Amino acid sequence: MTSQVAIVKCPDYRQPTVDRAVRESIDLLGGISQFVQPGQKVLLKVNLLSATPPERGIVTHPAVVEAVVKLVQEAGGLPLIADSPGGSVPYTEAGLRRTYEASGLLQVAERTGAALNWDTSYEEISHPEGFLVKRLEVIKPVLEADVVISMPKLKTHVLFTFTGATKNLFGVVPGFAKAVFHARMRNVTHFALMLLDITSLVKPALVLMDAVVGMEGDGPSTGPLRDVGVILASRDSVALDAVATGIVGFDPLKVPTLREAAARGLWTGRVDDVVTLGASVDEVLVPDFQPPSASPREDATMGNPFLTRHFGPLITDHFTLRPVPQRGRCTACGDCVAGCPQQIITIVDSLAVIDYDQCIRCYCCHELCTEGAIDLERSWLGSLVHRVSGGR
Ligand code: SF4
Ligand code: SF4
């Protein structure tokens, strides 16, 4: 079947407005009964990157989660809200509590009776169909669910340009194993392939994106917020991400996951080929939505095995953005120290200090720093080449 993506306008997070938009988007796909049967365990895989309030625009908004919970319950399903948050929040009961409280999901559970996941166990499973990743650790509740509903948030990402449905599923990997993946998958193309492998393993029945307020610029933690005003729904993570990038005016083939998905024949590479229901992409287009400052062209350079092997450190230093902690903004909280897969950040004199010789430019530290204290800077040579080659 040709992939369909429902687009429904949703101007704000008032609960009745969100309830209507979420219902309408799922109805356009045939209604909740197409996805949930009575008695089924339904896991809502939200984006809980950090323990931050919904107004920061980092996590899936609780109003959207509540709307989906109510529909699942209406269909007779048993909703369970789950995620393994980003590296700054340990995947422990205490870490989950901190995240649920800050994000408003504790209150959603209290209001609706939905369950929150407290089980921090995981299992290593094999994925023979995986293109790159044949074995991986997955959190237990995902493996035990009858149905997975993926609930990403529309945000930019300094490394992937865009983080949506495909990237959201990285949260099924338990906390510590994420860091290992970052260290293993140094090449962005490999990382994108890994995300597609996780998507094909988890196979969410439904993807519902919170694109009411998105994040532009250097997301996914500290970019400026931007009204996008829509809820998107689809059976297909790749098709939904493609439409979302179309709405914010990005070239989908510059998003590593979408580029690799097209190369693997998971979609055609043209947003126009995706069937939209409800509003059209043109109707909800957001002009001048700011991409991240990192150019995807840098991915191609880093992906060249010869250059990487022989000139890796030089290329890394000059042709990638360097994460630079800023005195004055750094509170020495240590989140980046805990989340760095290379374990090369130390706190010296109340400032995070990075050993650049071993930095793989995964930008986990930038992603995890909710103080916005890590700037991404280019060397003089990198800036020159970037300008000459037409980078922005
Ligand atoms: S840079 Fe400073 S404020 Fe940011 S996560 Fe690291 S220690 Fe915390
Ligand atoms: S310092 Fe930052 S960018 Fe470098 S390896 Fe550590 S987390 Fe990744």
mmCIF file of C-alpha atoms in Angstrom, residues 9 66 245 255 303 329 331:
data_model
loop_
_atom_site.group_PDB
_atom_site.id
_atom_site.type_symbol
_atom_site.label_atom_id
_atom_site.label_comp_id
_atom_site.label_asym_id
_atom_site.label_seq_id
_atom_site.Cartn_x
_atom_site.Cartn_y
_atom_site.Cartn_z
ATOM 1 C CA LYS A 9 -3.934 21.649 11.861
ATOM 2 C CA GLU A 66 -3.011 12.503 26.878
ATOM 3 C CA THR A 245 10.737 17.836 6.442
ATOM 4 C CA VAL A 255 18.529 14.228 6.167
ATOM 5 C CA GLY A 303 32.053 8.839 5.548
ATOM 6 C CA ARG A 329 26.855 29.496 30.954
ATOM 7 C CA THR A 331 27.031 25.325 35.584
#
